[in-house]
Short mmCIF file of C-alpha atoms and ligand atoms in Angstrom, two decimals:
data_model
loop_
_atom_site.label_atom_id
_atom_site.label_comp_id
_atom_site.label_asym_id
_atom_site.label_seq_id
_atom_site.Cartn_x
_atom_site.Cartn_y
_atom_site.Cartn_z
CA MET A 14 -96.47 -86.39 11.43
CA LYS A 15 -99.75 -88.56 11.57
CA ALA A 16 -101.84 -89.66 8.95
CA LEU A 17 -105.16 -91.40 8.29
CA LEU A 18 -105.11 -93.83 5.28
CA VAL A 19 -108.09 -94.06 3.00
CA GLY A 20 -108.77 -96.52 0.27
CA VAL A 21 -111.31 -97.56 -2.00
CA THR A 22 -111.86 -101.25 -2.96
CA THR A 23 -113.75 -102.40 -6.22
CA LYS A 24 -114.58 -105.83 -7.10
CA TYR A 25 -112.03 -105.50 -9.69
CA ASP A 26 -109.33 -105.31 -7.33
CA ARG A 27 -106.39 -107.93 -7.47
CA TYR A 28 -105.29 -107.41 -3.95
CA ASP A 29 -107.45 -107.19 -0.87
CA ILE A 30 -107.75 -103.65 0.60
CA GLU A 31 -105.99 -104.79 3.84
CA TYR A 32 -102.88 -105.65 2.13
CA SER A 33 -102.91 -102.71 0.12
CA LEU A 34 -103.20 -100.23 2.90
CA ASP A 35 -100.42 -102.04 4.60
CA GLU A 36 -98.43 -101.57 1.76
CA LEU A 37 -99.45 -97.81 1.85
CA GLU A 38 -98.44 -97.81 5.58
CA ASN A 39 -95.10 -99.17 5.07
CA LEU A 40 -94.48 -96.29 2.24
CA ALA A 41 -95.71 -93.71 4.73
CA ASN A 42 -93.38 -95.21 7.30
CA SER A 43 -90.35 -94.64 5.29
CA LEU A 44 -91.21 -91.12 5.33
CA ASP A 45 -91.45 -90.84 9.11
CA ILE A 46 -95.38 -90.68 8.87
CA GLU A 47 -97.05 -92.32 11.74
CA ILE A 48 -100.42 -93.94 10.71
CA VAL A 49 -103.25 -93.30 12.99
CA GLY A 50 -105.94 -94.75 11.56
CA LYS A 51 -107.27 -96.61 8.23
CA ILE A 52 -110.69 -96.21 6.59
CA SER A 53 -111.63 -98.15 3.56
CA GLN A 54 -114.97 -98.18 1.23
CA GLN A 55 -116.24 -100.80 -1.17
CA LEU A 56 -117.53 -98.98 -4.30
CA ASP A 57 -118.14 -99.87 -7.98
CA SER A 58 -115.61 -97.46 -8.91
CA PRO A 59 -113.82 -94.56 -7.11
CA ASN A 60 -116.06 -91.20 -7.13
CA PRO A 61 -114.74 -89.10 -9.77
CA ALA A 62 -115.29 -85.95 -7.69
CA THR A 63 -114.27 -87.02 -4.40
CA TYR A 64 -112.81 -90.69 -4.85
CA VAL A 65 -114.74 -92.02 -1.67
CA GLY A 66 -118.70 -91.29 -1.41
CA LYS A 67 -120.10 -88.07 -0.14
CA GLY A 68 -121.08 -89.62 3.16
CA LYS A 69 -117.51 -91.20 3.68
CA ILE A 70 -116.11 -87.80 3.69
CA GLN A 71 -118.11 -86.94 6.78
CA GLU A 72 -116.64 -90.21 8.24
CA ILE A 73 -113.10 -89.04 7.65
CA LEU A 74 -113.61 -85.66 9.01
CA LEU A 75 -115.06 -87.11 12.35
CA ASN A 76 -111.91 -89.52 12.48
CA ILE A 77 -109.44 -86.53 11.69
CA VAL A 78 -110.66 -84.98 14.96
CA GLY A 79 -110.71 -88.25 16.75
CA SER A 80 -107.38 -89.38 16.04
CA ASN A 81 -105.43 -85.99 15.82
CA ALA A 82 -104.21 -86.73 12.51
CA ASP A 83 -102.55 -83.87 10.53
CA MET A 84 -102.85 -85.37 7.01
CA VAL A 85 -104.88 -87.96 4.93
CA ILE A 86 -103.17 -90.05 2.57
CA PHE A 87 -105.39 -91.75 -0.08
CA ASN A 88 -104.48 -95.18 -1.47
CA ASP A 89 -104.67 -94.31 -5.26
CA GLU A 90 -103.44 -91.44 -7.61
CA LEU A 91 -105.91 -88.68 -6.97
CA SER A 92 -106.81 -86.68 -10.08
CA PRO A 93 -106.19 -82.75 -9.69
CA ALA A 94 -110.09 -82.54 -9.23
CA GLN A 95 -110.29 -84.92 -6.58
CA LEU A 96 -107.44 -83.49 -4.90
CA ARG A 97 -108.98 -79.91 -5.14
CA ASN A 98 -112.38 -81.19 -3.75
CA ILE A 99 -111.11 -83.22 -1.08
CA SER A 100 -108.70 -80.76 -0.02
CA ASP A 101 -111.45 -77.99 0.27
CA GLU A 102 -113.53 -80.59 2.43
CA LEU A 103 -111.02 -81.92 4.78
CA LYS A 104 -108.85 -78.53 5.23
CA ILE A 105 -105.84 -80.52 6.26
CA GLU A 106 -103.19 -81.92 4.00
CA VAL A 107 -104.06 -84.54 1.40
CA LEU A 108 -101.55 -86.81 -0.31
CA ASP A 109 -101.90 -89.90 -2.39
CA ARG A 110 -100.14 -92.86 -3.00
CA SER A 111 -98.24 -91.59 -6.06
CA TYR A 112 -96.79 -88.53 -4.14
CA LEU A 113 -95.51 -90.96 -1.39
CA ILE A 114 -93.58 -93.14 -3.84
CA LEU A 115 -92.21 -90.25 -5.92
CA LYS A 116 -91.12 -88.67 -2.72
CA ILE A 117 -89.30 -91.68 -1.55
CA PHE A 118 -87.89 -92.28 -4.73
CA GLU A 119 -86.65 -88.68 -5.01
CA LEU A 120 -84.90 -89.14 -1.39
CA ARG A 121 -83.28 -92.25 -2.47
CA ALA A 122 -81.84 -91.13 -5.90
CA GLN A 123 -78.17 -91.20 -5.85
CA SER A 124 -76.86 -91.27 -9.57
CA ARG A 125 -77.17 -88.40 -11.99
CA GLU A 126 -79.75 -90.04 -14.21
CA SER A 127 -82.04 -91.27 -11.31
CA LYS A 128 -82.14 -87.87 -10.07
CA LEU A 129 -83.09 -86.38 -13.46
CA GLU A 130 -85.64 -89.21 -14.18
CA ILE A 131 -87.40 -88.68 -10.54
CA LYS A 132 -87.32 -85.12 -10.87
CA LEU A 133 -89.11 -85.23 -14.21
CA ALA A 134 -91.53 -87.63 -12.87
CA LYS A 135 -92.45 -85.65 -9.94
CA ASP A 136 -92.62 -82.07 -11.75
CA MET A 137 -95.13 -83.99 -14.38
CA TYR A 138 -97.05 -85.01 -11.41
CA LEU A 139 -97.05 -81.89 -9.76
CA LEU A 140 -97.59 -79.72 -12.76
CA PRO A 141 -101.67 -79.96 -12.87
CA ARG A 142 -101.74 -80.20 -8.88
CA ILE A 143 -99.26 -77.51 -8.06
CA GLN A 144 -101.76 -75.17 -6.29
CA TYR A 145 -102.72 -77.95 -3.85
CA LEU A 146 -99.50 -79.54 -3.37
CA ARG A 147 -96.58 -77.21 -3.16
CA GLU A 148 -97.36 -76.57 0.40
CA LYS A 149 -96.53 -80.15 1.13
CA GLU A 150 -93.27 -79.99 -0.36
CA SER A 151 -92.00 -78.26 2.66
CA ARG A 152 -93.46 -80.74 5.10
CA ILE A 153 -92.40 -84.04 4.04
CA GLY A 154 -88.66 -85.04 3.37
CA GLY A 155 -87.55 -81.52 3.73
CA GLY A 156 -88.58 -79.94 0.49
CA ALA A 157 -87.48 -76.48 -0.27
CA SER A 158 -90.69 -74.67 -1.25
CA THR A 159 -92.29 -71.95 0.59
CA ALA A 160 -95.34 -71.57 -1.29
CA THR A 161 -98.66 -71.46 0.68
CA ARG A 162 -101.99 -72.67 -0.24
CA GLY A 163 -104.14 -70.09 -1.80
CA ALA A 164 -101.50 -67.91 -3.35
CA GLY A 165 -102.63 -65.52 -5.64
CA GLU A 166 -103.28 -66.28 -9.27
CA THR A 167 -100.22 -64.61 -10.53
CA GLN A 168 -98.01 -66.70 -8.02
CA ARG A 169 -99.67 -69.76 -9.34
CA GLU A 170 -99.22 -69.06 -12.94
CA LEU A 171 -95.39 -68.32 -12.02
CA ASP A 172 -95.10 -71.65 -10.16
CA ARG A 173 -96.56 -73.44 -13.21
CA ARG A 174 -94.19 -71.58 -15.93
CA HIS A 175 -91.22 -72.34 -13.64
CA LEU A 176 -92.42 -76.14 -13.58
CA MET A 177 -92.60 -76.22 -17.32
CA SER A 178 -89.54 -74.66 -18.03
CA GLU A 179 -87.75 -77.18 -15.62
CA ILE A 180 -89.53 -80.15 -17.22
CA ASN A 181 -88.13 -79.13 -20.75
CA HIS A 182 -84.54 -78.80 -19.22
CA LEU A 183 -84.74 -82.13 -17.55
CA ARG A 184 -86.01 -83.60 -20.54
CA ASP A 185 -83.00 -82.30 -22.51
CA GLU A 186 -80.69 -83.41 -19.95
CA LEU A 187 -81.74 -86.80 -19.70
CA ILE A 188 -81.59 -87.49 -23.57
CA ALA A 189 -78.11 -86.59 -23.31
CA VAL A 190 -77.36 -89.31 -20.32
CA LYS A 191 -79.55 -92.05 -21.98
CA LYS A 192 -77.28 -91.72 -25.28
CA MET A 193 -74.29 -92.30 -23.43
CA LYS A 194 -75.78 -95.06 -21.42
CA GLU A 195 -77.31 -96.83 -24.67
CA ASN A 196 -73.70 -96.99 -25.98
CA GLN A 197 -72.40 -98.82 -23.00
CA ILE A 198 -75.45 -101.30 -23.25
CA GLU A 199 -74.67 -101.88 -26.96
CA LYS A 200 -71.12 -102.64 -26.29
CA ARG A 201 -71.90 -105.10 -23.52
CA LYS A 202 -74.36 -106.78 -25.84
CA ARG A 203 -71.67 -107.15 -28.59
CA ASN A 204 -69.38 -108.89 -25.92
CA GLU A 205 -72.14 -111.54 -25.57
CA ILE A 206 -71.50 -111.97 -21.70
CA PRO A 207 -74.93 -113.54 -20.39
CA ILE A 208 -76.86 -111.38 -18.36
CA VAL A 209 -78.46 -112.72 -15.11
CA ALA A 210 -80.89 -110.32 -13.46
CA LEU A 211 -82.02 -110.17 -9.95
CA VAL A 212 -85.64 -109.12 -9.60
CA GLY A 213 -88.15 -109.07 -6.86
CA TYR A 214 -90.51 -107.00 -4.48
CA THR A 215 -88.85 -104.19 -2.88
CA ASN A 216 -86.83 -104.98 0.33
CA ALA A 217 -86.93 -108.77 -0.89
CA GLY A 218 -82.97 -108.88 -0.58
CA LYS A 219 -81.93 -108.36 -4.13
CA SER A 220 -78.86 -106.27 -3.32
CA THR A 221 -77.89 -108.21 -0.29
CA THR A 222 -77.79 -111.34 -2.42
CA MET A 223 -75.61 -109.59 -5.13
CA ASN A 224 -73.17 -108.82 -2.47
CA SER A 225 -73.19 -112.33 -1.16
CA ILE A 226 -72.38 -113.70 -4.75
CA LEU A 227 -69.75 -111.01 -5.02
CA GLU A 228 -68.25 -111.99 -1.73
CA TYR A 229 -68.57 -115.78 -2.56
CA THR A 230 -67.00 -115.97 -6.06
CA LYS A 231 -64.23 -113.29 -5.05
CA LYS A 232 -60.97 -115.30 -5.70
CA ASN A 233 -58.55 -112.92 -4.11
CA GLU A 234 -58.46 -109.62 -2.26
CA THR A 235 -57.43 -107.67 -5.16
CA ASP A 236 -60.62 -108.31 -7.26
CA GLU A 237 -62.90 -105.74 -7.86
CA THR A 238 -66.06 -106.59 -5.87
CA LYS A 239 -67.83 -103.39 -5.20
CA ASP A 240 -70.84 -103.95 -2.88
CA VAL A 241 -73.91 -102.52 -3.91
CA TYR A 242 -76.11 -100.57 -1.53
CA ALA A 243 -78.41 -102.86 0.57
CA LYS A 244 -80.69 -101.83 3.57
CA ASP A 245 -83.83 -102.49 5.59
CA GLN A 246 -85.93 -100.04 3.72
CA LEU A 247 -88.27 -99.64 0.79
CA PHE A 248 -86.48 -98.66 -2.70
CA SER A 249 -82.93 -98.84 -1.43
CA THR A 250 -81.99 -99.39 -4.95
CA LEU A 251 -83.20 -97.28 -7.83
CA PHE A 252 -82.39 -98.38 -11.21
CA THR A 253 -79.75 -101.09 -12.13
CA TYR A 254 -76.21 -101.88 -10.99
CA ASN A 255 -73.95 -104.21 -12.88
CA ARG A 256 -71.16 -106.50 -11.68
CA LYS A 257 -69.18 -109.05 -13.56
CA ILE A 258 -69.04 -112.66 -11.93
CA THR A 259 -66.72 -115.27 -12.71
CA TYR A 260 -67.54 -118.65 -11.19
CA ASN A 261 -65.98 -121.99 -12.38
CA LYS A 262 -64.34 -119.93 -15.18
CA VAL A 263 -67.94 -118.89 -16.75
CA ASN A 264 -68.33 -115.28 -16.73
CA PHE A 265 -71.78 -113.47 -16.48
CA MET A 266 -72.99 -109.98 -15.75
CA LEU A 267 -75.19 -110.00 -12.51
CA VAL A 268 -77.80 -107.16 -12.62
CA ASP A 269 -79.41 -105.88 -9.57
CA THR A 270 -82.69 -103.95 -10.22
CA ILE A 271 -85.12 -101.81 -8.59
CA GLY A 272 -87.65 -103.33 -6.14
CA PHE A 273 -91.26 -103.61 -7.29
CA VAL A 274 -94.42 -102.24 -5.56
CA SER A 275 -98.01 -102.45 -6.73
CA LYS A 276 -99.76 -99.32 -8.08
CA LEU A 277 -96.84 -97.27 -9.31
CA PRO A 278 -97.42 -93.66 -10.22
CA HIS A 279 -98.13 -93.10 -13.66
CA ASN A 280 -95.33 -90.59 -14.11
CA LEU A 281 -92.84 -92.91 -12.59
CA VAL A 282 -93.91 -95.71 -14.77
CA ASN A 283 -91.85 -94.55 -17.79
CA SER A 284 -88.72 -93.72 -16.02
CA PHE A 285 -89.07 -96.93 -14.07
CA TYR A 286 -89.78 -99.06 -16.93
CA ASN A 287 -86.58 -97.45 -19.00
CA THR A 288 -84.44 -98.66 -16.10
CA LEU A 289 -86.00 -102.36 -16.42
CA GLN A 290 -85.00 -102.53 -20.03
CA GLU A 291 -82.10 -104.22 -18.63
CA ILE A 292 -84.36 -107.09 -17.45
CA LYS A 293 -85.58 -107.70 -20.86
CA ASN A 294 -81.95 -108.20 -22.10
CA ALA A 295 -81.50 -110.88 -19.36
CA ASP A 296 -80.72 -114.50 -20.36
CA PHE A 297 -82.01 -115.67 -17.00
CA ILE A 298 -83.95 -114.17 -14.02
CA ILE A 299 -83.46 -114.85 -10.35
CA HIS A 300 -86.81 -113.87 -8.74
CA VAL A 301 -85.91 -113.06 -5.12
CA VAL A 302 -88.83 -113.80 -2.72
CA ASP A 303 -88.92 -112.85 1.11
CA THR A 304 -90.32 -115.73 2.52
CA SER A 305 -90.53 -113.93 6.06
CA THR A 306 -93.45 -111.80 4.93
CA ASN A 307 -97.26 -112.55 5.31
CA TYR A 308 -98.02 -111.18 1.92
CA LEU A 309 -95.71 -113.42 -0.04
CA ASN A 310 -98.29 -114.44 -2.79
CA GLN A 311 -99.20 -110.87 -3.29
CA GLN A 312 -95.60 -109.76 -3.72
CA ILE A 313 -94.95 -112.79 -6.11
CA ASN A 314 -98.00 -111.60 -8.06
CA VAL A 315 -96.81 -107.86 -8.24
CA VAL A 316 -93.53 -109.00 -9.70
CA MET A 317 -94.95 -111.44 -12.12
CA GLU A 318 -97.37 -108.61 -13.63
CA VAL A 319 -94.48 -106.08 -13.84
CA LEU A 320 -92.21 -108.70 -15.64
CA HIS A 321 -95.21 -109.45 -17.95
CA SER A 322 -96.01 -105.79 -18.69
CA ILE A 323 -92.42 -105.26 -19.63
CA GLY A 324 -92.18 -108.18 -21.89
CA ALA A 325 -89.81 -110.31 -19.79
CA SER A 326 -92.12 -113.13 -18.70
CA HIS A 327 -90.67 -115.43 -21.27
CA ILE A 328 -87.11 -115.44 -19.83
CA PRO A 329 -86.22 -118.47 -17.96
CA GLN A 330 -86.83 -117.76 -14.20
CA ILE A 331 -85.82 -119.35 -10.99
CA PHE A 332 -87.39 -118.48 -7.57
CA LEU A 333 -84.90 -117.79 -4.79
CA LEU A 334 -86.75 -118.57 -1.62
CA ASN A 335 -84.69 -115.69 0.46
CA LYS A 336 -84.55 -115.10 4.16
CA TRP A 337 -85.19 -118.73 4.64
CA ASP A 338 -83.50 -118.26 8.17
CA LYS A 339 -86.72 -116.51 9.27
CA THR A 340 -89.26 -118.08 6.89
CA ILE A 341 -92.82 -118.46 8.20
CA SER A 342 -93.62 -121.18 5.67
CA GLU A 343 -92.19 -124.59 5.52
CA TYR A 344 -93.38 -125.15 2.10
CA ILE A 345 -93.93 -122.59 -0.95
CA ASP A 346 -95.63 -123.44 -3.96
CA THR A 347 -93.88 -122.00 -7.17
CA PRO A 348 -95.91 -124.01 -9.83
CA GLY A 349 -93.86 -124.40 -12.95
CA TYR A 350 -90.79 -122.90 -11.64
CA LYS A 351 -87.56 -124.38 -9.78
CA SER A 352 -86.95 -122.88 -6.52
CA ILE A 353 -84.06 -122.63 -3.94
CA ARG A 354 -84.05 -122.30 -0.47
CA TYR A 355 -81.83 -119.47 0.32
CA SER A 356 -80.43 -117.02 3.08
CA ASN A 357 -78.13 -114.38 2.94
CA LYS A 358 -77.51 -114.83 6.67
CA THR A 359 -76.75 -118.66 6.44
CA LYS A 360 -75.36 -118.59 2.75
CA GLN A 361 -77.44 -121.97 2.62
CA ASN A 362 -77.42 -123.41 -1.17
CA ILE A 363 -75.56 -120.43 -2.50
CA ASP A 364 -73.34 -123.03 -4.52
CA LEU A 365 -76.61 -124.40 -5.63
CA LEU A 366 -77.72 -121.19 -6.77
CA LEU A 367 -74.46 -120.47 -8.80
CA ASN A 368 -74.63 -123.83 -10.23
CA THR A 369 -77.97 -123.21 -11.43
CA ILE A 370 -77.20 -120.06 -12.82
CA LEU A 371 -74.19 -121.65 -14.93
CA GLU A 372 -76.29 -124.58 -16.17
CA GLU A 373 -78.79 -121.97 -17.46
CA ILE A 374 -76.72 -119.72 -19.40
CA SER A 375 -74.10 -121.97 -20.66
CA PRO A 376 -75.25 -123.09 -24.37
CA SER A 377 -77.12 -126.49 -24.57
CA PHE A 378 -74.26 -127.62 -26.58
CA ILE A 379 -70.64 -127.69 -25.85
CA SER A 380 -68.12 -127.68 -28.89
CA ALA A 381 -65.23 -129.97 -28.11
CA ARG A 382 -62.32 -131.95 -29.73
CA LEU A 383 -62.24 -135.35 -28.18
CA LEU A 384 -59.80 -138.32 -28.54
CA ILE A 385 -61.51 -141.52 -27.65
CA PRO A 386 -59.29 -144.47 -27.08
CA TYR A 387 -60.21 -147.70 -29.19
CA ASN A 388 -61.23 -149.64 -26.36
CA LYS A 389 -63.75 -147.20 -25.40
CA GLY A 390 -66.08 -148.50 -27.72
CA ASP A 391 -69.33 -147.57 -25.70
CA LEU A 392 -68.14 -143.85 -25.58
CA ALA A 393 -67.65 -143.77 -29.32
CA ASN A 394 -71.32 -145.13 -29.62
CA LEU A 395 -72.63 -142.61 -27.33
CA ILE A 396 -71.01 -140.09 -29.63
CA GLU A 397 -72.01 -141.38 -32.98
CA GLU A 398 -75.68 -141.43 -31.40
CA LYS A 399 -76.11 -138.13 -29.39
CA CYS A 400 -73.62 -135.60 -30.92
CA GLN A 401 -73.49 -133.38 -33.99
CA ILE A 402 -70.11 -134.67 -35.63
CA SER A 403 -68.12 -132.17 -37.81
CA LYS A 404 -65.05 -134.30 -37.98
CA ARG A 405 -63.96 -137.83 -37.36
CA ASN A 406 -60.36 -139.11 -38.04
CA TYR A 407 -59.11 -142.69 -37.02
CA GLU A 408 -55.63 -142.05 -35.63
CA SER A 409 -53.17 -144.25 -34.05
CA ASN A 410 -54.11 -143.74 -30.29
CA GLY A 411 -57.97 -143.49 -30.85
CA THR A 412 -60.73 -141.97 -32.85
CA TYR A 413 -60.44 -137.95 -33.27
CA TYR A 414 -63.57 -136.14 -32.99
CA GLU A 415 -64.84 -132.39 -33.61
CA VAL A 416 -68.28 -132.38 -32.07
CA GLU A 417 -71.09 -130.59 -30.57
CA ILE A 418 -71.77 -132.50 -27.43
CA PRO A 419 -75.41 -132.13 -25.58
CA LYS A 420 -74.45 -130.16 -22.34
CA LYS A 421 -76.04 -133.36 -20.00
CA ILE A 422 -73.67 -135.92 -21.37
CA TYR A 423 -70.57 -133.84 -21.44
CA PRO A 424 -69.48 -135.08 -18.09
CA LEU A 425 -68.98 -138.52 -19.41
CA LEU A 426 -66.84 -137.51 -22.08
CA SER A 427 -64.94 -134.51 -20.35
CA GLU A 428 -62.04 -136.76 -19.60
CA TYR A 429 -61.11 -137.24 -23.25
CA ASP A 430 -61.65 -133.40 -24.09
CA LEU A 431 -58.33 -132.35 -25.72
CA ASP A 432 -58.69 -128.90 -24.62
CA THR A 433 -58.93 -129.59 -20.91
CA LEU A 434 -56.26 -132.37 -20.75
CA VAL A 435 -53.54 -131.45 -18.70
CA SER A 436 -50.33 -131.93 -20.55
N1 GTP B 25 -82.97 -112.27 7.87
C1 GTP B 25 -82.44 -111.93 6.72
N2 GTP B 25 -82.48 -110.72 6.30
C2 GTP B 25 -82.19 -110.50 4.87
C3 GTP B 25 -81.75 -111.72 4.12
N3 GTP B 25 -81.36 -111.07 2.85
C4 GTP B 25 -81.80 -109.70 2.90
N4 GTP B 25 -82.04 -109.46 4.15
C5 GTP B 25 -82.18 -107.95 4.73
O1 GTP B 25 -83.42 -107.29 4.13
C6 GTP B 25 -83.29 -106.21 3.95
C7 GTP B 25 -83.44 -105.75 2.59
O2 GTP B 25 -82.22 -106.04 1.72
P1 GTP B 25 -81.84 -105.64 0.30
O3 GTP B 25 -80.82 -106.49 -0.17
O4 GTP B 25 -81.63 -104.11 0.52
O5 GTP B 25 -83.37 -105.63 -0.42
P2 GTP B 25 -83.69 -105.18 -2.06
O6 GTP B 25 -84.53 -106.25 -2.56
O7 GTP B 25 -82.48 -104.97 -2.62
O8 GTP B 25 -84.52 -104.06 -1.60
P3 GTP B 25 -84.54 -102.65 -2.57
O9 GTP B 25 -83.41 -102.16 -3.30
O10 GTP B 25 -85.20 -101.71 -1.61
O11 GTP B 25 -85.88 -103.21 -3.76
C8 GTP B 25 -81.87 -105.78 4.51
O12 GTP B 25 -81.89 -105.22 5.81
C9 GTP B 25 -81.21 -107.12 4.59
O13 GTP B 25 -80.07 -107.20 5.40
C10 GTP B 25 -81.71 -112.82 4.63
O14 GTP B 25 -81.36 -113.95 3.97
N5 GTP B 25 -82.14 -113.19 5.84
MG1 MG B 26 -81.88 -103.42 -3.36
#
């Protein structure tokens, strides 16, 4: 299938149109659609009737002929009216960005919950557009529908009713599935195991990083280290996956999440954000960045915006500068955030990454019972000065303390920690 891409740019846009259309091209390519041309128009705002201006429609028509395109894909979600008007003018298939994303999600969905969520989002999107989009269902990604455009009023009404009853059904099923999941999250919270979330733009390498950490921290062959799915495609991961990691005796839950992209379909936003609730529960965020792309800054911005919109921007964060084996920049500026140069190919700095995680999730004070020999007056002074002392006993072989020690100075005292001494 060959498609023309059409985008409108306004002065309020955050990303330049070139980037935005490249992103759209990537989405289309994931559905085996070949792009044969890109057209853009600068407007104050998209035209409510036809998205682009009237004259531009003529230019698109000429381009369709010239490029042999068999569909036109618009860079924003078209309203049902826009979709109708444009379809009438262009007389070939018209799709929009939202439809592509929904379609990709639908093809990738694996779990029962993700299938339900995406079906619901897609049905909600289709409901007001059914008469113009059912036909396309059968052309991209192998949908099952046989409806044709211009089907009679009765057929249209039947389609609509069918969709509505399906939507109600899906909602009920989802409520049941969600209840089960909430219970699980509750349980985990009560266990108080710290949560570390891998977040980032789609295809940045989150799932691969999860697998590298699983492999690296695996002690013996019998450990349960079930890999998560990672692949060179957009949206390999839908929803979240959790794996318990133990490193240097510290446990934490590592959470792999769905990749971000700009301009997500409205209908997907709800289901998508539900899956991101787990990020809000995180104690620490590893922001995985693909350093091999030309669009590094735009991708970072997309991720920061989503984090902000789900109320997760206050959570401590580190930038994992991934794919450093093929980075195109020597230096990447991440103002205000720590960053680690990393690669899943070479595993460079994986130990630094894990140590940083431990540092972030471990409490800032360590409770300990110490026995400080009388000849270590300097250490006794340090304790008196820096630690919160809840008990102090002078015993025959030294001073016994029960204290809260600031994490930073614990290494100076660990030698005298009664609970770690080898007997
Ligand atoms: N060269 C190189 N490739 C990498 C590295 N890390 C990941 N990749 C590749 O990048 C592609 C995407 O990796 P994933 O781990 O699936 O990416 P993701 O962020 O989970 O993507 P989504 O789940 O689709 O959002 C895969 O083909 C990986 O093999 C790396 O450090 N270097
Ligand atoms: Mg993934």
